[in-house]
Amino acid sequence: MMSKKIENILRFGMKMEKNAQDFYSFYANSLQDEGLKKLFEEFVKIEQEHYKYLENILKSLGSQEPPISISWVVDDQNKMVDPHILVDNSKILEADFSDLTILRLAYLIESDFAAFYKHAAEKVEDGNVKGLLLHLAKWEEEHEKYFKERYHSLMKKEWEEIDLF
């Protein structure tokens, strides 16, 4: 039977992946750039796969409880703000976000994931679980790098438009 700590780490990871999936799904429709829109749609699938991956590990390690499924987008008519992602009473869903802002949020989400998995890896004794968490951290670092490069590239482009270069 797995330790409660490992189970909690995996469940928290699942919750983060689900929240990210909802973020990418929601904001894909707000992006002006078609390429970014397609990228976010791809990330919806990637986060789904990460969720399933963690869910399968949880099952294989013997958890009897159904996995946590928390969504901050309840359905298309009823958008909910999850306080784990957004500040309470935030007007964030009403704001007309630029692609730059949305990209920055994506970059920060992936950065938080990488930090979480690396920190969790330091806190577990089991070598297999430690390896798994470091593997997940590496995945997320790749995503972080991917979004960071696009964010900086778009920011530079916007700065050029206002003649800062």
Tab-separated table of N, CA, C and O in Angstrom, residues 48-123:
chain	number	residue	atom	x	y	z
A	48	GLN	N	-4.658	16.461	-20.335
A	48	GLN	CA	-5.535	15.296	-20.161
A	48	GLN	C	-4.696	14.031	-20.007
A	48	GLN	O	-4.969	13.194	-19.151
A	49	GLU	N	-3.681	13.913	-20.864
A	49	GLU	CA	-2.811	12.731	-20.821
A	49	GLU	C	-2.025	12.671	-19.516
A	49	GLU	O	-1.874	11.604	-18.929
A	50	HIS	N	-1.546	13.826	-19.048
A	50	HIS	CA	-0.832	13.870	-17.772
A	50	HIS	C	-1.753	13.426	-16.631
A	50	HIS	O	-1.337	12.690	-15.743
A	51	TYR	N	-3.000	13.910	-16.679
A	51	TYR	CA	-3.982	13.541	-15.652
A	51	TYR	C	-4.180	12.018	-15.640
A	51	TYR	O	-4.117	11.382	-14.592
A	52	LYS	N	-4.403	11.459	-16.836
A	52	LYS	CA	-4.621	10.010	-16.937
A	52	LYS	C	-3.394	9.229	-16.481
A	52	LYS	O	-3.513	8.185	-15.835
A	53	TYR	N	-2.233	9.725	-16.826
A	53	TYR	CA	-0.967	9.104	-16.435
A	53	TYR	C	-0.886	9.013	-14.906
A	53	TYR	O	-0.608	7.949	-14.346
A	54	LEU	N	-1.152	10.148	-14.232
A	54	LEU	CA	-1.122	10.171	-12.766
A	54	LEU	C	-2.221	9.289	-12.178
A	54	LEU	O	-2.002	8.580	-11.191
A	55	GLU	N	-3.382	9.313	-12.804
A	55	GLU	CA	-4.508	8.490	-12.347
A	55	GLU	C	-4.142	7.000	-12.413
A	55	GLU	O	-4.412	6.250	-11.472
A	56	ASN	N	-3.496	6.598	-13.512
A	56	ASN	CA	-3.096	5.199	-13.663
A	56	ASN	C	-2.043	4.798	-12.635
A	56	ASN	O	-2.074	3.683	-12.110
A	57	ILE	N	-1.119	5.686	-12.346
A	57	ILE	CA	-0.110	5.407	-11.328
A	57	ILE	C	-0.777	5.263	-9.971
A	57	ILE	O	-0.478	4.340	-9.211
A	58	LEU	N	-1.701	6.153	-9.681
A	58	LEU	CA	-2.442	6.098	-8.421
A	58	LEU	C	-3.156	4.753	-8.288
A	58	LEU	O	-3.071	4.095	-7.252
A	59	LYS	N	-3.815	4.337	-9.369
A	59	LYS	CA	-4.520	3.039	-9.361
A	59	LYS	C	-3.539	1.889	-9.179
A	59	LYS	O	-3.794	0.961	-8.409
A	60	SER	N	-2.416	1.953	-9.898
A	60	SER	CA	-1.454	0.844	-9.836
A	60	SER	C	-0.795	0.749	-8.456
A	60	SER	O	-0.353	-0.319	-8.054
A	61	LEU	N	-0.751	1.867	-7.742
A	61	LEU	CA	-0.177	1.847	-6.395
A	61	LEU	C	-1.212	1.471	-5.335
A	61	LEU	O	-0.923	1.493	-4.148
A	62	GLY	N	-2.415	1.189	-5.785
A	62	GLY	CA	-3.407	0.596	-4.881
A	62	GLY	C	-4.400	1.522	-4.219
A	62	GLY	O	-4.991	1.179	-3.202
A	63	SER	N	-4.610	2.682	-4.755
A	63	SER	CA	-5.615	3.564	-4.165
A	63	SER	C	-7.017	3.045	-4.489
A	63	SER	O	-7.301	2.704	-5.627
A	64	GLN	N	-7.849	3.010	-3.482
A	64	GLN	CA	-9.220	2.529	-3.682
A	64	GLN	C	-10.193	3.661	-4.000
A	64	GLN	O	-11.250	3.440	-4.547
A	65	GLU	N	-9.826	4.878	-3.599
A	65	GLU	CA	-10.746	6.008	-3.781
A	65	GLU	C	-10.762	6.480	-5.233
A	65	GLU	O	-9.765	6.396	-5.918
A	66	PRO	N	-11.919	6.969	-5.699
A	66	PRO	CA	-11.958	7.549	-7.045
A	66	PRO	C	-11.093	8.810	-7.064
A	66	PRO	O	-10.981	9.486	-6.052
A	67	PRO	N	-10.463	9.114	-8.191
A	67	PRO	CA	-9.602	10.295	-8.246
A	67	PRO	C	-10.394	11.589	-8.127
A	67	PRO	O	-11.565	11.646	-8.470
A	68	ILE	N	-9.711	12.596	-7.624
A	68	ILE	CA	-10.318	13.926	-7.502
A	68	ILE	C	-10.484	14.504	-8.900
A	68	ILE	O	-9.581	14.410	-9.714
A	69	SER	N	-11.643	15.062	-9.167
A	69	SER	CA	-11.831	15.750	-10.439
A	69	SER	C	-12.429	17.116	-10.148
A	69	SER	O	-13.614	17.236	-9.867
A	70	ILE	N	-11.593	18.130	-10.168
A	70	ILE	CA	-12.044	19.485	-9.867
A	70	ILE	C	-11.900	20.325	-11.121
A	70	ILE	O	-10.842	20.350	-11.732
A	71	SER	N	-12.971	20.966	-11.493
A	71	SER	CA	-12.929	21.800	-12.683
A	71	SER	C	-13.385	23.202	-12.328
A	71	SER	O	-14.368	23.378	-11.627
A	72	TRP	N	-12.648	24.203	-12.810
A	72	TRP	CA	-13.111	25.572	-12.572
A	72	TRP	C	-13.946	26.065	-13.726
A	72	TRP	O	-14.515	27.135	-13.665
A	73	VAL	N	-14.040	25.287	-14.799
A	73	VAL	CA	-14.996	25.594	-15.856
A	73	VAL	C	-16.055	24.499	-15.803
A	73	VAL	O	-15.832	23.381	-16.235
A	74	VAL	N	-17.185	24.819	-15.190
A	74	VAL	CA	-18.212	23.807	-14.978
A	74	VAL	C	-18.865	23.407	-16.292
A	74	VAL	O	-18.993	22.248	-16.611
A	75	ASP	N	-19.280	24.376	-17.049
A	75	ASP	CA	-19.765	24.120	-18.408
A	75	ASP	C	-19.696	25.430	-19.175
A	75	ASP	O	-19.300	26.443	-18.625
A	76	ASP	N	-20.060	25.395	-20.433
A	76	ASP	CA	-19.897	26.594	-21.258
A	76	ASP	C	-20.787	27.757	-20.824
A	76	ASP	O	-20.465	28.906	-21.058
A	77	GLN	N	-21.907	27.445	-20.193
A	77	GLN	CA	-22.804	28.519	-19.778
A	77	GLN	C	-22.417	29.079	-18.403
A	77	GLN	O	-22.730	30.192	-18.080
A	78	ASN	N	-21.765	28.240	-17.597
A	78	ASN	CA	-21.544	28.609	-16.206
A	78	ASN	C	-20.064	28.531	-15.855
A	78	ASN	O	-19.598	27.534	-15.375
A	79	LYS	N	-19.336	29.602	-16.109
A	79	LYS	CA	-17.896	29.630	-15.832
A	79	LYS	C	-17.682	29.934	-14.339
A	79	LYS	O	-18.231	30.887	-13.819
A	80	MET	N	-16.891	29.092	-13.722
A	80	MET	CA	-16.633	29.269	-12.295
A	80	MET	C	-15.175	29.672	-12.088
A	80	MET	O	-14.298	29.237	-12.814
A	81	VAL	N	-14.931	30.461	-11.070
A	81	VAL	CA	-13.568	30.833	-10.721
A	81	VAL	C	-13.114	29.934	-9.579
A	81	VAL	O	-13.730	29.895	-8.532
A	82	ASP	N	-12.036	29.178	-9.808
A	82	ASP	CA	-11.483	28.332	-8.769
A	82	ASP	C	-10.448	29.140	-8.001
A	82	ASP	O	-9.478	29.617	-8.587
A	83	PRO	N	-10.637	29.310	-6.686
A	83	PRO	CA	-9.698	30.141	-5.924
A	83	PRO	C	-8.269	29.606	-5.919
A	83	PRO	O	-7.337	30.332	-5.608
A	84	HIS	N	-8.077	28.336	-6.304
A	84	HIS	CA	-6.724	27.795	-6.359
A	84	HIS	C	-5.962	28.379	-7.542
A	84	HIS	O	-4.745	28.385	-7.550
A	85	ILE	N	-6.660	28.831	-8.551
A	85	ILE	CA	-6.003	29.388	-9.727
A	85	ILE	C	-6.053	30.910	-9.696
A	85	ILE	O	-5.075	31.574	-9.987
A	86	LEU	N	-7.181	31.453	-9.361
A	86	LEU	CA	-7.390	32.892	-9.466
A	86	LEU	C	-7.711	33.500	-8.108
A	86	LEU	O	-8.287	32.853	-7.244
A	87	VAL	N	-7.349	34.759	-7.956
A	87	VAL	CA	-7.656	35.466	-6.722
A	87	VAL	C	-9.172	35.598	-6.586
A	87	VAL	O	-9.867	35.853	-7.561
A	88	ASP	N	-9.679	35.417	-5.360
A	88	ASP	CA	-11.121	35.576	-5.136
A	88	ASP	C	-11.586	36.955	-5.592
A	88	ASP	O	-10.853	37.933	-5.487
A	89	ASN	N	-12.816	36.997	-6.087
A	89	ASN	CA	-13.447	38.229	-6.574
A	89	ASN	C	-12.710	38.849	-7.754
A	89	ASN	O	-12.868	40.016	-8.050
A	90	SER	N	-11.890	38.069	-8.404
A	90	SER	CA	-11.138	38.575	-9.550
A	90	SER	C	-12.072	38.783	-10.736
A	90	SER	O	-13.026	38.048	-10.924
A	91	LYS	N	-11.741	39.772	-11.519
A	91	LYS	CA	-12.510	40.029	-12.739
A	91	LYS	C	-11.815	39.389	-13.938
A	91	LYS	O	-12.072	39.738	-15.078
A	92	ILE	N	-10.924	38.444	-13.658
A	92	ILE	CA	-10.034	37.915	-14.694
A	92	ILE	C	-10.789	37.324	-15.890
A	92	ILE	O	-10.375	37.473	-17.016
A	93	LEU	N	-11.931	36.677	-15.642
A	93	LEU	CA	-12.643	36.045	-16.748
A	93	LEU	C	-13.375	37.068	-17.612
A	93	LEU	O	-13.737	36.775	-18.732
A	94	GLU	N	-13.579	38.274	-17.063
A	94	GLU	CA	-14.258	39.312	-17.832
A	94	GLU	C	-13.258	40.172	-18.603
A	94	GLU	O	-13.620	40.918	-19.484
A	95	ALA	N	-12.001	40.095	-18.224
A	95	ALA	CA	-10.985	40.945	-18.837
A	95	ALA	C	-10.748	40.542	-20.287
A	95	ALA	O	-10.871	39.390	-20.651
A	96	ASP	N	-10.421	41.526	-21.083
A	96	ASP	CA	-10.074	41.263	-22.474
A	96	ASP	C	-8.567	41.063	-22.532
A	96	ASP	O	-7.809	41.996	-22.767
A	97	PHE	N	-8.150	39.840	-22.269
A	97	PHE	CA	-6.726	39.547	-22.179
A	97	PHE	C	-6.066	39.543	-23.541
A	97	PHE	O	-6.625	39.069	-24.514
A	98	SER	N	-4.860	40.036	-23.579
A	98	SER	CA	-4.076	39.951	-24.800
A	98	SER	C	-3.432	38.575	-24.866
A	98	SER	O	-3.312	37.882	-23.852
A	99	ASP	N	-3.002	38.190	-26.056
A	99	ASP	CA	-2.282	36.931	-26.219
A	99	ASP	C	-1.065	36.885	-25.301
A	99	ASP	O	-0.733	35.846	-24.742
A	100	LEU	N	-0.402	38.036	-25.145
A	100	LEU	CA	0.795	38.113	-24.322
A	100	LEU	C	0.491	37.714	-22.871
A	100	LEU	O	1.204	36.918	-22.273
A	101	THR	N	-0.584	38.243	-22.331
A	101	THR	CA	-0.963	37.948	-20.945
A	101	THR	C	-1.331	36.477	-20.780
A	101	THR	O	-0.929	35.831	-19.812
A	102	ILE	N	-2.072	35.950	-21.742
A	102	ILE	CA	-2.488	34.546	-21.671
A	102	ILE	C	-1.271	33.625	-21.766
A	102	ILE	O	-1.153	32.646	-21.027
A	103	LEU	N	-0.328	33.966	-22.651
A	103	LEU	CA	0.906	33.187	-22.777
A	103	LEU	C	1.714	33.220	-21.487
A	103	LEU	O	2.281	32.219	-21.064
A	104	ARG	N	1.757	34.385	-20.854
A	104	ARG	CA	2.501	34.509	-19.597
A	104	ARG	C	1.876	33.613	-18.530
A	104	ARG	O	2.591	32.969	-17.757
A	105	LEU	N	0.566	33.577	-18.466
A	105	LEU	CA	-0.115	32.705	-17.500
A	105	LEU	C	0.221	31.238	-17.770
A	105	LEU	O	0.479	30.468	-16.839
A	106	ALA	N	0.238	30.855	-19.040
A	106	ALA	CA	0.571	29.471	-19.401
A	106	ALA	C	1.992	29.133	-18.956
A	106	ALA	O	2.253	28.076	-18.383
A	107	TYR	N	2.905	30.066	-19.206
A	107	TYR	CA	4.305	29.881	-18.822
A	107	TYR	C	4.419	29.711	-17.305
A	107	TYR	O	5.128	28.827	-16.804
A	108	LEU	N	3.706	30.535	-16.542
A	108	LEU	CA	3.753	30.453	-15.083
A	108	LEU	C	3.116	29.162	-14.564
A	108	LEU	O	3.601	28.575	-13.597
A	109	ILE	N	2.045	28.706	-15.201
A	109	ILE	CA	1.410	27.441	-14.810
A	109	ILE	C	2.414	26.303	-14.949
A	109	ILE	O	2.607	25.496	-14.030
A	110	GLU	N	3.069	26.227	-16.103
A	110	GLU	CA	4.030	25.146	-16.342
A	110	GLU	C	5.234	25.264	-15.401
A	110	GLU	O	5.758	24.263	-14.928
A	111	SER	N	5.646	26.478	-15.107
A	111	SER	CA	6.746	26.720	-14.176
A	111	SER	C	6.376	26.215	-12.772
A	111	SER	O	7.191	25.566	-12.101
A	112	ASP	N	5.151	26.499	-12.353
A	112	ASP	CA	4.672	26.017	-11.045
A	112	ASP	C	4.641	24.494	-10.999
A	112	ASP	O	4.962	23.894	-9.972
A	113	PHE	N	4.211	23.867	-12.098
A	113	PHE	CA	4.178	22.399	-12.165
A	113	PHE	C	5.574	21.825	-11.950
A	113	PHE	O	5.760	20.911	-11.151
A	114	ALA	N	6.537	22.358	-12.690
A	114	ALA	CA	7.913	21.859	-12.602
A	114	ALA	C	8.425	22.000	-11.171
A	114	ALA	O	9.020	21.066	-10.616
A	115	ALA	N	8.183	23.157	-10.557
A	115	ALA	CA	8.630	23.405	-9.184
A	115	ALA	C	7.962	22.424	-8.214
A	115	ALA	O	8.623	21.875	-7.327
A	116	PHE	N	6.663	22.181	-8.390
A	116	PHE	CA	5.935	21.258	-7.514
A	116	PHE	C	6.519	19.843	-7.591
A	116	PHE	O	6.818	19.224	-6.580
A	117	TYR	N	6.684	19.331	-8.810
A	117	TYR	CA	7.178	17.958	-8.975
A	117	TYR	C	8.611	17.806	-8.459
A	117	TYR	O	8.960	16.794	-7.853
A	118	LYS	N	9.453	18.833	-8.677
A	118	LYS	CA	10.831	18.770	-8.173
A	118	LYS	C	10.843	18.762	-6.649
A	118	LYS	O	11.565	17.981	-6.028
A	119	HIS	N	10.043	19.638	-6.055
A	119	HIS	CA	9.968	19.716	-4.593
A	119	HIS	C	9.421	18.411	-4.014
A	119	HIS	O	9.949	17.895	-3.019
A	120	ALA	N	8.380	17.882	-4.639
A	120	ALA	CA	7.769	16.626	-4.160
A	120	ALA	C	8.789	15.482	-4.230
A	120	ALA	O	8.848	14.647	-3.322
A	121	ALA	N	9.603	15.456	-5.292
A	121	ALA	CA	10.615	14.403	-5.457
A	121	ALA	C	11.609	14.415	-4.296
A	121	ALA	O	12.076	13.362	-3.851
A	122	GLU	N	11.913	15.605	-3.795
A	122	GLU	CA	12.845	15.721	-2.656
A	122	GLU	C	12.236	15.179	-1.367
A	122	GLU	O	12.965	14.846	-0.438
A	123	LYS	N	10.922	15.110	-1.309
A	123	LYS	CA	10.239	14.768	-0.060
A	123	LYS	C	9.815	13.305	0.046
A	123	LYS	O	9.204	12.920	1.027
